[in-house]
Coordinates of C-alpha atoms in Angstrom, one line a residue:
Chain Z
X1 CA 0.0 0.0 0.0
X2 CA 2.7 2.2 1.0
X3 CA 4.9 1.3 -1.9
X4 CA 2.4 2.4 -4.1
X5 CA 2.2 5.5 -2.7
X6 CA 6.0 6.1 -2.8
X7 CA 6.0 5.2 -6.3
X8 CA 2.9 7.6 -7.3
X9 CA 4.7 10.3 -5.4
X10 CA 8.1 9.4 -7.1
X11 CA 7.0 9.8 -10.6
X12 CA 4.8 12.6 -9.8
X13 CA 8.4 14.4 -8.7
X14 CA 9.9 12.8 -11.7
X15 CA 7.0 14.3 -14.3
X16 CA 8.0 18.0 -12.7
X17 CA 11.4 17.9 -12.3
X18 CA 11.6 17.2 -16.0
X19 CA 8.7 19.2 -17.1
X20 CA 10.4 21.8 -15.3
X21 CA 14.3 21.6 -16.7
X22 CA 12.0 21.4 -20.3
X23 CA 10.6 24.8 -19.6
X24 CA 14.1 26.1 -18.7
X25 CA 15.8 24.7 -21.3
X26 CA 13.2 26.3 -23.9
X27 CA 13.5 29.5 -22.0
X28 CA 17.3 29.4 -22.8
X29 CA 17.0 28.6 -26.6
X30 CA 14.5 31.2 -26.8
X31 CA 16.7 34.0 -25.0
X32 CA 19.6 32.5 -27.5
X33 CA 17.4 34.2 -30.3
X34 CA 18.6 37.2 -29.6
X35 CA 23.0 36.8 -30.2
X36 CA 21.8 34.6 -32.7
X37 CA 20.6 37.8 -35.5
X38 CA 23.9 38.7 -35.4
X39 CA 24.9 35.7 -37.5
X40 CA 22.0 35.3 -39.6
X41 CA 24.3 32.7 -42.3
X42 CA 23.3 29.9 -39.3
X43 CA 19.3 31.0 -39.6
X44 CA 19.4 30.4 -43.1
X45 CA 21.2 27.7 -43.8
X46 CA 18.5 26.1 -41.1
X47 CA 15.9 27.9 -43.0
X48 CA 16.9 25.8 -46.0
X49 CA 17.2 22.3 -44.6
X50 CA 13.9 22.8 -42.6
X51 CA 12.2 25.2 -45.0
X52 CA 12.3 24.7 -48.4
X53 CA 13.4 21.3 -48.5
X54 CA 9.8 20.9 -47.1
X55 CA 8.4 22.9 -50.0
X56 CA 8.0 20.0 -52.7
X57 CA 6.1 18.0 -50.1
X58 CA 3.8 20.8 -48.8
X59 CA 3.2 22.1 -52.2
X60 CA 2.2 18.6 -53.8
X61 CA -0.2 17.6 -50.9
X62 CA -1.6 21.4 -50.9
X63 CA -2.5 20.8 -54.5
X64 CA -4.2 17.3 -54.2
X65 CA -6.1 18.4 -51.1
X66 CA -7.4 21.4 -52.8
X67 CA -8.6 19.6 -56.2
X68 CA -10.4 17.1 -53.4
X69 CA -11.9 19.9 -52.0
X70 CA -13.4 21.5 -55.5
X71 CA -14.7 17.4 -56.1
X72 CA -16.2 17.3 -52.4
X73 CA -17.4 20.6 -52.2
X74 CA -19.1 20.7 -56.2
X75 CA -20.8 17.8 -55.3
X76 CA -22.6 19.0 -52.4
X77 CA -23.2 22.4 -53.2
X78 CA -24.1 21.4 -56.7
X79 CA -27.6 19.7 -55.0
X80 CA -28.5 23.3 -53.7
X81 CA -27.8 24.7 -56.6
X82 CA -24.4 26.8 -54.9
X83 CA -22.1 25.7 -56.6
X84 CA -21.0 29.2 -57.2
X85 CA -19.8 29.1 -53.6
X86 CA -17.1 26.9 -54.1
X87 CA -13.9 29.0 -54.2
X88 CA -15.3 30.5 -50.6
X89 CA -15.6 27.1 -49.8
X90 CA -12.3 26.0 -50.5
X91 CA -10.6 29.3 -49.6
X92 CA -12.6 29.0 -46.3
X93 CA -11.3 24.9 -45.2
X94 CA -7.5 25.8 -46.6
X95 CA -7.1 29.2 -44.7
X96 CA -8.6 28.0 -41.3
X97 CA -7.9 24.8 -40.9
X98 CA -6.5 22.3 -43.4
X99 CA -3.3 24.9 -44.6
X100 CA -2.3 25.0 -41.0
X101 CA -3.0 21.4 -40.2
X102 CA -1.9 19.3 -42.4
X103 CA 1.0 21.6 -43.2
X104 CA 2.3 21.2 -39.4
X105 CA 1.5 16.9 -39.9
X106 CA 3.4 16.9 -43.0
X107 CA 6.1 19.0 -41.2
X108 CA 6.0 16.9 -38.2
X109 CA 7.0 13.8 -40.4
X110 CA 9.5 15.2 -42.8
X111 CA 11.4 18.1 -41.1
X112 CA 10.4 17.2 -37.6
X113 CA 11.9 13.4 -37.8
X114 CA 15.2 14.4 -39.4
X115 CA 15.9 17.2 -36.7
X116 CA 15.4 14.3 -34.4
X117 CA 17.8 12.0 -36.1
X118 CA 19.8 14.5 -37.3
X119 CA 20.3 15.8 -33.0
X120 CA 19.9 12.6 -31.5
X121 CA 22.9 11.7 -33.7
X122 CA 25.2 14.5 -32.7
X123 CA 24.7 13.2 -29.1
X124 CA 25.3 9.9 -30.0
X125 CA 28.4 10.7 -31.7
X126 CA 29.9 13.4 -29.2
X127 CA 29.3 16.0 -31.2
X128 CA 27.3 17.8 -28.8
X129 CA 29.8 16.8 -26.1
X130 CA 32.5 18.3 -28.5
X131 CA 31.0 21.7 -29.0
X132 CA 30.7 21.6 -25.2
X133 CA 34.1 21.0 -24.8
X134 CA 35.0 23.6 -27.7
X135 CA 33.4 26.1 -25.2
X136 CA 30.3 26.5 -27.8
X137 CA 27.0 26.3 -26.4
X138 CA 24.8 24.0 -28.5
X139 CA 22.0 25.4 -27.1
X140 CA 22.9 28.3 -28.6
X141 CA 24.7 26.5 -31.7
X142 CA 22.4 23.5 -32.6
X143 CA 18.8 24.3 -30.7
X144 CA 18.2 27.6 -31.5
X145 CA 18.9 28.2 -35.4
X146 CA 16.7 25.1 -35.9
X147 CA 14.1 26.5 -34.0
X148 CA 13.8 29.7 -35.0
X149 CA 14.0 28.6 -38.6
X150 CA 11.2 26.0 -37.8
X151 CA 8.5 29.4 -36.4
X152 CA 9.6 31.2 -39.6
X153 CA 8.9 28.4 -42.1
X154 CA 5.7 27.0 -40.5
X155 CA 3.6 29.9 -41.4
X156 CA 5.3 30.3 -45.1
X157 CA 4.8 26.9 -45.9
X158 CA 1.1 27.0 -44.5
X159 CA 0.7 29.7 -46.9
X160 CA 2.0 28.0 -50.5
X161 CA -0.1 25.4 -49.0
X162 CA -2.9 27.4 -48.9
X163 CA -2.3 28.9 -52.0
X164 CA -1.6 26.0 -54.0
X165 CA -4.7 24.3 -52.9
X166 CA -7.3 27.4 -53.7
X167 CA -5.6 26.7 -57.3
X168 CA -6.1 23.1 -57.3
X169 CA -10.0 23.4 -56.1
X170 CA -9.8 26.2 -58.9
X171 CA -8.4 23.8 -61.5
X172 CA -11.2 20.9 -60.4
X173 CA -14.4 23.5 -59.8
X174 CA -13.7 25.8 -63.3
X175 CA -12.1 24.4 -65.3
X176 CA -13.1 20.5 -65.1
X177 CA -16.9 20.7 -63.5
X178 CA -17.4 24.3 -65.1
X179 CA -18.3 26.2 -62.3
X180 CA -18.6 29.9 -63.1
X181 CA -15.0 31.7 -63.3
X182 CA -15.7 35.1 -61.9
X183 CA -18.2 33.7 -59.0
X184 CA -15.2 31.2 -57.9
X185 CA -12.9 34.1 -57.5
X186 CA -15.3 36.9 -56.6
X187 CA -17.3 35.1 -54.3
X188 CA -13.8 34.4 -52.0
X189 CA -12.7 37.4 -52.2
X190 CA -16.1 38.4 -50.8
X191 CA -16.3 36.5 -48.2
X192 CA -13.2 35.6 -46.7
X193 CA -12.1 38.1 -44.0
X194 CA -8.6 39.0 -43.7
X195 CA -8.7 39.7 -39.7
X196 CA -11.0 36.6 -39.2
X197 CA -9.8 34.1 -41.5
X198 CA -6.4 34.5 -42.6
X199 CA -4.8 36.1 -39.5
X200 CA -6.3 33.7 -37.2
X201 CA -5.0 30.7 -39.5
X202 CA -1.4 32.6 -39.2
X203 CA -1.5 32.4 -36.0
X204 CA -2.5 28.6 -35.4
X205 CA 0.4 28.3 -38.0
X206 CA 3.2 29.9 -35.8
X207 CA 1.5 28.1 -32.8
X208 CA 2.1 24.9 -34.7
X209 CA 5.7 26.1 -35.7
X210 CA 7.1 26.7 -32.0
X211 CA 5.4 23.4 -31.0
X212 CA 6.6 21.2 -33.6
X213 CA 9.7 22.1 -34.1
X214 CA 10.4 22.7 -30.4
X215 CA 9.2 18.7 -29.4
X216 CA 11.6 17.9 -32.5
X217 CA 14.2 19.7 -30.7
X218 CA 14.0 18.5 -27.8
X219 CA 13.4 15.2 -28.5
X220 CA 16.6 15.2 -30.2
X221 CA 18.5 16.5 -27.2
X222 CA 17.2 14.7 -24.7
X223 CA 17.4 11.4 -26.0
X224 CA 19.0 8.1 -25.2
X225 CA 22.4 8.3 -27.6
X226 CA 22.4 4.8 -28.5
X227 CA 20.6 3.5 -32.1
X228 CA 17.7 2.3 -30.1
X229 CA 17.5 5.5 -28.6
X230 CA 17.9 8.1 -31.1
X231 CA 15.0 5.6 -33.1
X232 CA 12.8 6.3 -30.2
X233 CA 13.0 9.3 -30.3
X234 CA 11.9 10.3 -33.9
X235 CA 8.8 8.2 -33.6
X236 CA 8.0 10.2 -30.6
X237 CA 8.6 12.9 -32.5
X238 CA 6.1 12.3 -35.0
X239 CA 3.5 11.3 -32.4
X240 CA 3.7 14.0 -30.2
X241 CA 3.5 16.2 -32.9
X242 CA 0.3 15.1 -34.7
X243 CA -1.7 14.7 -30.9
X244 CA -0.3 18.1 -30.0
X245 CA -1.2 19.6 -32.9
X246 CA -4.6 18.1 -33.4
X247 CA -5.7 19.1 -29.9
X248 CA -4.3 22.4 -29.6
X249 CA -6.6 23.2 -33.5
X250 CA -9.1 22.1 -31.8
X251 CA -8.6 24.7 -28.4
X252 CA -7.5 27.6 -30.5
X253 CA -10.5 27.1 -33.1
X254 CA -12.8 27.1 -29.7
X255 CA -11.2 30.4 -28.2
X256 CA -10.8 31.6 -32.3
X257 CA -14.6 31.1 -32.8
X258 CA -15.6 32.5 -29.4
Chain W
X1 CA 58.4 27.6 -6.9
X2 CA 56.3 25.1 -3.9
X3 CA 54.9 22.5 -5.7
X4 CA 51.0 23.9 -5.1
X5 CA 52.1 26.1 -7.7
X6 CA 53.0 23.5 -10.0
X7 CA 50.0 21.9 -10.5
X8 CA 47.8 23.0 -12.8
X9 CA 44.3 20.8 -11.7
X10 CA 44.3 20.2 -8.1
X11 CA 42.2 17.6 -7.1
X12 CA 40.9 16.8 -3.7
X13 CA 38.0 14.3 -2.4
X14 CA 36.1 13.9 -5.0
X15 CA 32.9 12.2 -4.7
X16 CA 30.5 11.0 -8.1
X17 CA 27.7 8.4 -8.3
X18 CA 25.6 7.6 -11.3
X19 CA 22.0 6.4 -9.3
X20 CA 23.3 3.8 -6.6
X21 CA 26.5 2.7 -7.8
X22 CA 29.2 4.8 -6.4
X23 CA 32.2 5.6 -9.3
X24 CA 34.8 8.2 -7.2
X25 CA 34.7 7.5 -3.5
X26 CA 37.0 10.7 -2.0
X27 CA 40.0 10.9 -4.8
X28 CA 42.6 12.8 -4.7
X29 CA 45.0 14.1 -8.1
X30 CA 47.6 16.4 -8.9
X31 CA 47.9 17.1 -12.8
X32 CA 51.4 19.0 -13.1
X33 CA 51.8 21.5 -15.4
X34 CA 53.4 20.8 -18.3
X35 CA 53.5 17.0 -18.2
X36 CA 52.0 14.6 -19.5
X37 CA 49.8 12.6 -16.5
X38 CA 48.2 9.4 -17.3
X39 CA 45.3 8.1 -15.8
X40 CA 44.7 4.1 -15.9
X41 CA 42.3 1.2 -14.9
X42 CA 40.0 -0.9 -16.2
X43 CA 37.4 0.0 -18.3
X44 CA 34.1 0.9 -16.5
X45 CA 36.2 2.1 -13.1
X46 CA 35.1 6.2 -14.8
X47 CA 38.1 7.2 -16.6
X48 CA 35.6 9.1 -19.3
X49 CA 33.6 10.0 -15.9
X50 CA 37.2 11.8 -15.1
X51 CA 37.3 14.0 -18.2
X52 CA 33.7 15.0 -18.0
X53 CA 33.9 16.2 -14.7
X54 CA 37.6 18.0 -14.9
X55 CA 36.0 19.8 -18.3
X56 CA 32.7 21.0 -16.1
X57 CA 30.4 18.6 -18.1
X58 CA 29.3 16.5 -15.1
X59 CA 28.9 17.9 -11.5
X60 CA 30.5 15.7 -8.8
X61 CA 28.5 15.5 -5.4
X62 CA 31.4 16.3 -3.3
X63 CA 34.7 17.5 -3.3
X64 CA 36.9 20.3 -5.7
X65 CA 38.6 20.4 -9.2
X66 CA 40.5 23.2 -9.2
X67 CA 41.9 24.6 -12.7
X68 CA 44.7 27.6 -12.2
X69 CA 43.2 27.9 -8.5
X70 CA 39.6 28.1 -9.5
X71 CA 36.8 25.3 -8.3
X72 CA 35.1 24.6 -11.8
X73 CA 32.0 22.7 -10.4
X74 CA 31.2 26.1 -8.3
X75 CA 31.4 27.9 -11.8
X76 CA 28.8 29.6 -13.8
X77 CA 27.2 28.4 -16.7
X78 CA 29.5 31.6 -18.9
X79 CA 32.8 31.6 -16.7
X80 CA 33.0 27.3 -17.5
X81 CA 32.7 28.3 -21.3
X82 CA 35.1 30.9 -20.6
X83 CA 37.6 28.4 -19.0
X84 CA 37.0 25.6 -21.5
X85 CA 38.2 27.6 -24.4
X86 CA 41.8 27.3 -22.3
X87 CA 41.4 23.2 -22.6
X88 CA 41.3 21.2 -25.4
X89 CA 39.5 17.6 -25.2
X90 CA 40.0 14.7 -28.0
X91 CA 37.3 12.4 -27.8
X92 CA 37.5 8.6 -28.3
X93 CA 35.5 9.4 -31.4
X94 CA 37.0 11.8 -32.7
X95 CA 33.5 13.9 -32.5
X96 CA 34.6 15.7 -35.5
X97 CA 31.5 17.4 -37.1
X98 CA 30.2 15.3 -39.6
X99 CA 28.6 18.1 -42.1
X100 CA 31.4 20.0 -42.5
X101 CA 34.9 19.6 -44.0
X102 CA 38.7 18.6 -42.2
X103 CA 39.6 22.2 -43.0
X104 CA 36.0 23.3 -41.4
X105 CA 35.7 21.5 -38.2
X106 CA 39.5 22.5 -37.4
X107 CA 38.2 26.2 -38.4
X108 CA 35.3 26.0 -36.6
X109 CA 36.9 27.0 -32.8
X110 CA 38.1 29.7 -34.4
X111 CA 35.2 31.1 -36.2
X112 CA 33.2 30.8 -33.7
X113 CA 35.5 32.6 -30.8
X114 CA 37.7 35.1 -32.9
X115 CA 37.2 37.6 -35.1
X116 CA 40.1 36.8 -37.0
X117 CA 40.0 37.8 -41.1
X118 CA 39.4 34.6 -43.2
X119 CA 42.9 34.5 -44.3
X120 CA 44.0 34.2 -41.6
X121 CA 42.3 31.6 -40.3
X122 CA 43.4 29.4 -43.2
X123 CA 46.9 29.9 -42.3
X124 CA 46.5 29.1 -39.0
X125 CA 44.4 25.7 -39.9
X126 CA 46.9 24.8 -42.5
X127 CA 49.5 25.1 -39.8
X128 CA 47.5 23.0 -37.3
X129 CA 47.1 20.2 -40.1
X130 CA 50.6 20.5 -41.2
X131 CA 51.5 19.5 -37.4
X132 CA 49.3 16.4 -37.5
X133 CA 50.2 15.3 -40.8
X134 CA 46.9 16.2 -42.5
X135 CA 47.1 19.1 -44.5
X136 CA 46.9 17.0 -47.8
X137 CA 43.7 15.7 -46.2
X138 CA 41.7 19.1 -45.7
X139 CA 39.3 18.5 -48.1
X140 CA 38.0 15.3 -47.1
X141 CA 34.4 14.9 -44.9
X142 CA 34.9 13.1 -41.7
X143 CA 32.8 10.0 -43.0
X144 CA 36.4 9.8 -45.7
X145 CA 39.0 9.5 -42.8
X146 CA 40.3 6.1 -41.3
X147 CA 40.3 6.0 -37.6
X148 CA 43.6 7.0 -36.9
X149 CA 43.0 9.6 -39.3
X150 CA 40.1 11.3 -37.3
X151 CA 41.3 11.3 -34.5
X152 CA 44.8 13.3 -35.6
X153 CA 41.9 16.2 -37.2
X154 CA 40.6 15.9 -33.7
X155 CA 44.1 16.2 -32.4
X156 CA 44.2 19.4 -34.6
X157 CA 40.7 20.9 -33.5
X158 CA 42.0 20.7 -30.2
X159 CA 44.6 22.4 -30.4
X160 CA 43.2 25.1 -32.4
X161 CA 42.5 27.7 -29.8
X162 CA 46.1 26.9 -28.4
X163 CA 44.8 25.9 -25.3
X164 CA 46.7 25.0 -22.0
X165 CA 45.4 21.6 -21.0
X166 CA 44.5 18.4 -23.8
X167 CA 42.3 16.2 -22.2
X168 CA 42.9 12.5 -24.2
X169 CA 40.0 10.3 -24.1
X170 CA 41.1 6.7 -24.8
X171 CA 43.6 7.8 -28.2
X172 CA 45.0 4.5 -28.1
X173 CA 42.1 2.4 -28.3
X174 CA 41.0 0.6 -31.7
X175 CA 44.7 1.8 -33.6
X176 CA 46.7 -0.2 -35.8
X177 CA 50.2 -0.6 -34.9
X178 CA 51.0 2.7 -37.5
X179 CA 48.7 4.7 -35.9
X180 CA 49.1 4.1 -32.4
X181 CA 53.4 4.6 -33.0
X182 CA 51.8 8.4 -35.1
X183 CA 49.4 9.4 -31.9
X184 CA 52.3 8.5 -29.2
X185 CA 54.5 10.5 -31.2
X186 CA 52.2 13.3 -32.1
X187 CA 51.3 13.7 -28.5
X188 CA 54.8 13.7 -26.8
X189 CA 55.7 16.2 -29.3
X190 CA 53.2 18.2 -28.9
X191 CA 53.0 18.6 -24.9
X192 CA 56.8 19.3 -25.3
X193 CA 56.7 21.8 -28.1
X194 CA 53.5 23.8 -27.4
X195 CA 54.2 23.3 -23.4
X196 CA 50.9 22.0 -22.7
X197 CA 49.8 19.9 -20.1
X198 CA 48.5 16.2 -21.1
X199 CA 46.1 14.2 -19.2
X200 CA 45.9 10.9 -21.1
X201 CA 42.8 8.5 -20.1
X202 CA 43.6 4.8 -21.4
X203 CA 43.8 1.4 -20.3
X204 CA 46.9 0.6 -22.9
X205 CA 49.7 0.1 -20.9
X206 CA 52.6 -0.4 -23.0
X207 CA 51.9 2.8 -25.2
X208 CA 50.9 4.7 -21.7
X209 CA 54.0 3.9 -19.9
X210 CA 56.1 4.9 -22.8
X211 CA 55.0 8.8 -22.3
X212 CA 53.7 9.3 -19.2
X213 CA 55.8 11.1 -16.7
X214 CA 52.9 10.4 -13.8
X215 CA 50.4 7.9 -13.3
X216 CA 47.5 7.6 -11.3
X217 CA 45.6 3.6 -11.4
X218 CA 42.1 4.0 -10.6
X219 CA 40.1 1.1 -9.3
X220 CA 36.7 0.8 -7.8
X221 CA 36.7 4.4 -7.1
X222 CA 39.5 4.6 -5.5
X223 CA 43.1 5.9 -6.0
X224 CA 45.1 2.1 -5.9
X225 CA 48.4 3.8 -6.7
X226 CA 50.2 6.5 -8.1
X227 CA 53.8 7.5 -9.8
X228 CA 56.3 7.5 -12.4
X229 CA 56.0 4.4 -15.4
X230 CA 59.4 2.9 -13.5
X231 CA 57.3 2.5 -9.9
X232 CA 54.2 1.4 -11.8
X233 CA 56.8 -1.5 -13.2
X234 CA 58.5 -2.6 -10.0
X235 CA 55.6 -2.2 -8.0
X236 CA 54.8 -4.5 -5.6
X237 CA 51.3 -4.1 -4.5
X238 CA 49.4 -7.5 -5.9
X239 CA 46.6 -5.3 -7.7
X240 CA 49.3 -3.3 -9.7
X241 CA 51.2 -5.8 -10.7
X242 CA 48.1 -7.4 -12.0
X243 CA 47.1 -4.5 -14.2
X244 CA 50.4 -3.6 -15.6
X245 CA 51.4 -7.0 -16.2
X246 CA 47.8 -8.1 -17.5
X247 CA 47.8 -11.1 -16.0
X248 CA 44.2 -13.2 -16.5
X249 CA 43.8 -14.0 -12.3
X250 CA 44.5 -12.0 -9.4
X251 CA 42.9 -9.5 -7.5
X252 CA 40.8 -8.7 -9.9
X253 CA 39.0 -11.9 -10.4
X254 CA 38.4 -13.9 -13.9
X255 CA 34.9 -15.0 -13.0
X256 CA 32.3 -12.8 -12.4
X257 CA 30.7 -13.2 -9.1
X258 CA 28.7 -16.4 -9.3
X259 CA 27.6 -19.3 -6.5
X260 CA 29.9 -22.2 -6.8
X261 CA 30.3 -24.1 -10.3
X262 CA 29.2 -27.5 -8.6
X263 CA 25.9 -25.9 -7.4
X264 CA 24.8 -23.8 -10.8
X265 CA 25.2 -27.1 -12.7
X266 CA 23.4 -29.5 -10.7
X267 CA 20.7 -27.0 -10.5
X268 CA 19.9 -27.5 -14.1
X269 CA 18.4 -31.0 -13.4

């Protein structure tokens, strides 16, 4: 009876203590944002292996998504004879919710994972013990370009995929099912509210950014530096990423909506 | 000059456990400056565990490691990184950074804590390769080099902040016969010409005893002994002897602890 209670206690202590040294160690990569303008070559050389090496991915599935949006939504409109509505349709699902969604999955899974790897292997290999040694902090060094460059990318890339997708329900609603040209683009630009819609989407986008990148991050940091470990870890990666970001659309769509 | 002044790291007592089991139990070391000081035991008595703590990567639970006078595990976050840049650590890996070039990673120290013109740089890596044999080599990526190779860049990276202290991590292990004769040399040399001090972490004993000027044998978290390669020779303390001589039996027993032979075999029926 009592060993249970020691134990409950135990990893109660244990779940603080390293929520805690998490919050302090994020604190210290964000306050590393600051030396790190100065040398802005690190930023975007992350921006480029996190950023637009993600653009092929995000700009195919933003594409195919949008031309099954102008399918899905033409068919149901079509029966109420609205089919005019389609482009705010369309605009409407990308902007809010399926740009910054699906763009923070997709990230999770093919920027997300390599950071992982790609940290999890430095520890494995010393490296991060090196630069310790060298006197350079990899906080500062490894943690913080990659994370900043993640909160700047999210949001673009959320955006092609957007963008993309608008002209792929375009391509599917116009010019295959011959919906009405001038309605598709007229009736979005109508009806989609720049305060409402797209800044609110920018913002679950940069939300997404910090949280994705950051579990990535950390993750990679953090984790047992053996093969088994550093394996681990990515797949938590990827998890983490897709439950965190799921549930926090659903909060911020709840306070958004309010 | 009292021979306080002559050591460089001074320590006393020092106390580290990893969860239960216990790997320093109260040591005490001198690391004289401008010698070469080995450290030895078998593996798994914390020899790594050494390094880490004299370079402020692991905080022990008791006792001091001073450096020039100062206790490093009382130190700041910013005056360690300040200290560090004055030791240089070769890791049994090399830990050479594996998306940049030779000529990068040995840059690399420099870039990142001088301002110094590109041009110069260059020189100054060309002259660390050039003193490990390398500069042919500065092209190459890390995943190119041969063992002994990577661990001579490391050798170079090390150095490149001219620091006072090398910390050696293991530089014998996993050498061919070439290599190991290149890294004994190479570090000899170097502690003599660039008057650094050398604290060499390593269980090979033949290749140890040949440079050493001081040796400390570590077992079970303790000091067991401690002095020049002759005394470590001639000794006559059993558990000494053992190590130096690596003979199979003696204090240090074959057979892990086990209940009698007779017993654990008729219990299979």
């Amino acid at each position: 009876m009592f060993d249970w209670f020691a134990q409950f206690g135990n990893k109660t202590i244990e779940f603080f203590a390293r929520l805690g040294k998490e919050v302090l160690l994020f604190i210290q990569t964000v306050l590393a944002f600051v030396p790190l303008l100065l040398r802005p070559a690190l930023i975007v050389q992350q921006l480029f292996s996190i950023g637009v090496r993600s653009m092929l991915l995000i700009i195919v599935s933003g594409f195919f998504v949008g031309m099954v949006l102008g399918l899905q939504g033409y068919n149901t409109l079509v029966d109420f004879g609205a089919e005019e509505s389609l482009g705010v349709v369309v605009a409407l699902s990308l902007v809010r919710e399926l740009g910054p969604v699906v763009t923070a999955l997709l990230f999770a899974g093919r920027a997300g994972s390599a950071l992982t790897a790609e940290i999890g292997l430095m520890k494995a290999t010393e490296q991060l013990s090196g630069l310790e040694m060298m006197a350079v902090n990899p906080v500062e060094r490894i943690l913080a370009p990659r994370l900043l460059a993640g909160i700047i990318s999210m949001p673009l890339l959320a955006a092609m995929f957007s963008a993309v997708g608008i002209f792929g329900g375009y391509l599917v609603g116009v010019d295959l099912l011959g919906v009405d040209e001038g309605a598709y683009w007229s009736q979005m630009q109508a009806k989609v509210d720049f305060d409402q819609d797209i800044v609110n989407g920018v913002i679950k986008s940069v939300v997404f950014g910090i949280v994705t990148t950051w579990i990535a991050v950390y993750e990679g940091y953090t984790c047992v530096p053996t093969s088994e470990g550093v394996s681990g870890a990515t797949t938590r990666t990827v998890v983490y990423s897709a439950l965190v970001v799921l549930g926090l659309d659903f909060l911020l769509t709840a306070l958004m909506l309010e | 000059m009292s021979e306080a002044d002559n050591n460089l790291v001074r320590i006393r007592n020092l106390h580290f456990s990893r969860g239960h089991s216990k790997i320093f139990n109260g040591i005490d070391i001198d690391i004289p400056k401008g010698k070469i000081t080995a450290i030895m035991g078998p593996s798994g008595t914390g020899k790594t565990t050494l390094l880490k703590l004299i370079g402020g990567q692991l905080k022990p639970q008791k006792g001091t490691i001073h450096f020039h006078g100062e206790n490093i595990p009382a130190m700041k976050t910013k005056k360690l990184y300040e200290v560090r840049k004055k030791m240089g650590m070769l890791f049994q890996s090399g830990a050479l950074l594996t998306d940049m070039s030779v000529f990068d990673n040995i840059a690399f120290p420099m870039r990142e804590h001088t301002e110094l013109p590109e041009v110069m740089i260059r020189d100054m890596v060309l002259m660390k390769l050039q003193a490990v044999g390398l500069r042919g080599a500065r092209d190459l990526n890390p995943s190119q080099l041969s063992g002994g190779m990577a661990r001579r860049v490391a050798l170079a990276r090390a150095i490149a902040l001219d620091p006072e202290m090398i910390l050696y991590d293991e530089p014998f292990t996993g050498q061919d016969p070439i290599s190991m004769g290149v890294l004994v040399q190479l570090i000899r040399s170097m502690n003599d010409a660039l008057e650094l001090t050398s604290v060499i972490v390593s269980h090979d004993i033949q290749e140890t005893l040949a440079i050493a000027d001081k040796i400390y044998i570590i077992s079970q978290g303790k000091i067991v002994g401690h002095g020049d390669p002759q005394e470590m020779n001639q000794s006559d303390s059993p558990w000494i002897n053992q190590f130096v001589h690596g003979e199979a039996d003696g204090p240090v027993p074959f057979h892990y602890p086990a209940r009698s032979y007779k017993d654990d075999m008729l219990a299979g029926q």
